[in-house]
């Protein structure tokens, strides 16, 4: 069985380093908000190219905390996509704000700038572009609209650690940006974790306070906050993984290139790469009208292809707004994620390619 993603292989690839990081934390006697979290926040912020990082409990919390830091909540609207992990929308709604979902670009599957202005109302406060599958959204166009309407931009970078837009890493553009360290992500913990990053000292301080009960000084809440701390164990593990991130992303890109090369000429729409960007292939997603048949065929061959995501958020019972998003709805019926993780071997990549060829030969 070839898995679609494989966090275990990510652990085994640097087992000794991770085991000793874990031991270091266990023996330190300091398990919550200590040196590992602080150092990881500094290392990760530096990697992204921003001044501040605030480690939190998950990527979902990172988005909710960032929105709260810019004082977005009940009565406000936030524009984002429906074609994303449900977490993006869940995080907006956690704050009491309303998620207004718009369509994506036909080519890149990220927030369509041309669809934003029609969704803006007097209650709109922010735009959350999602750098989906590891591909940067069209940030120049999005920022132009945000400026014109005086809206915040909060980047959802949960699938794009290390992705580059015009020579800068994503996460360094928005008022704030949010990362997830869910185990399968490009930078994955062995448990839950997330981070908010920003260049704004005031927003960084507010986020830090919200993370822990609104405390500036221990035990005294300046405003209502919550507990969304990143723990020392995860931070220590993530420090090990961060040192391998660029190399791991290069391996993902190499696998994507192997797929691209051999899928040329087949009846498959391959991932398109935006110009002046680095796509870090959190997922390698192809598109075909025969998606369901191909998924079944690959499963039979022991290949764990998957769908990200099968039902657009705006059609899910919890968030149904009754609108029609044509590109998103068509996409969701045709997309298929093929196995993608840094440790995927060349021979497994070839097995996957041969299986896809076999599918077309047997049609
Ligand atoms: C994974 C993910 C999140 C949420 O992260 P968690 O750490 O699982 O809470 C948010 N947005 C997107 C696009 C994601 O892929």
Tab-separated table of C-alpha atoms in Angstrom, residues 1-11 13 183-186 247-256 259 280-284 302-304 338-346 348-349 352:
chain	number	residue	atom	x	y	z
A	1	UNK	CA	0.000	0.000	0.000
A	2	UNK	CA	1.394	3.396	-0.998
A	3	UNK	CA	-0.069	6.058	1.283
A	4	UNK	CA	-1.181	9.478	0.061
A	5	UNK	CA	0.828	11.159	2.813
A	6	UNK	CA	3.101	9.483	5.313
A	7	UNK	CA	4.067	11.310	8.506
A	8	UNK	CA	5.611	8.131	9.940
A	9	UNK	CA	8.236	8.146	7.186
A	10	UNK	CA	8.893	11.794	8.050
A	11	UNK	CA	9.612	10.790	11.635
A	13	UNK	CA	13.808	10.048	8.239
A	183	UNK	CA	1.465	15.906	10.989
A	184	UNK	CA	0.892	15.649	7.217
A	185	UNK	CA	1.712	19.296	6.448
A	186	UNK	CA	4.997	20.267	4.769
A	247	UNK	CA	15.291	19.835	1.492
A	248	UNK	CA	11.907	18.149	2.000
A	249	UNK	CA	10.201	20.718	-0.240
A	250	UNK	CA	12.859	20.149	-2.913
A	251	UNK	CA	12.047	16.431	-2.777
A	252	UNK	CA	8.320	17.180	-3.188
A	253	UNK	CA	9.098	19.393	-6.194
A	254	UNK	CA	11.268	16.668	-7.731
A	255	UNK	CA	8.471	14.107	-7.352
A	256	UNK	CA	5.997	16.564	-8.915
A	259	UNK	CA	4.792	13.012	-12.351
A	280	UNK	CA	5.809	23.373	-2.602
A	281	UNK	CA	3.319	20.615	-3.453
A	282	UNK	CA	1.706	19.949	-0.124
A	283	UNK	CA	-0.529	17.945	-2.458
A	284	UNK	CA	-0.110	16.905	-6.089
A	302	UNK	CA	-2.871	-0.376	-3.449
A	303	UNK	CA	-2.347	3.313	-4.169
A	304	UNK	CA	-3.813	5.705	-1.619
A	338	UNK	CA	-1.809	11.402	-5.867
A	339	UNK	CA	0.653	10.269	-3.173
A	340	UNK	CA	3.078	13.056	-2.254
A	341	UNK	CA	5.574	13.152	0.601
A	342	UNK	CA	9.333	13.740	0.670
A	343	UNK	CA	10.274	10.126	1.441
A	344	UNK	CA	8.213	8.667	-1.433
A	345	UNK	CA	10.762	6.544	-3.312
A	346	UNK	CA	11.458	6.753	-7.047
A	348	UNK	CA	6.968	3.948	-5.727
A	349	UNK	CA	6.570	7.040	-7.918
A	352	UNK	CA	1.991	5.154	-9.326
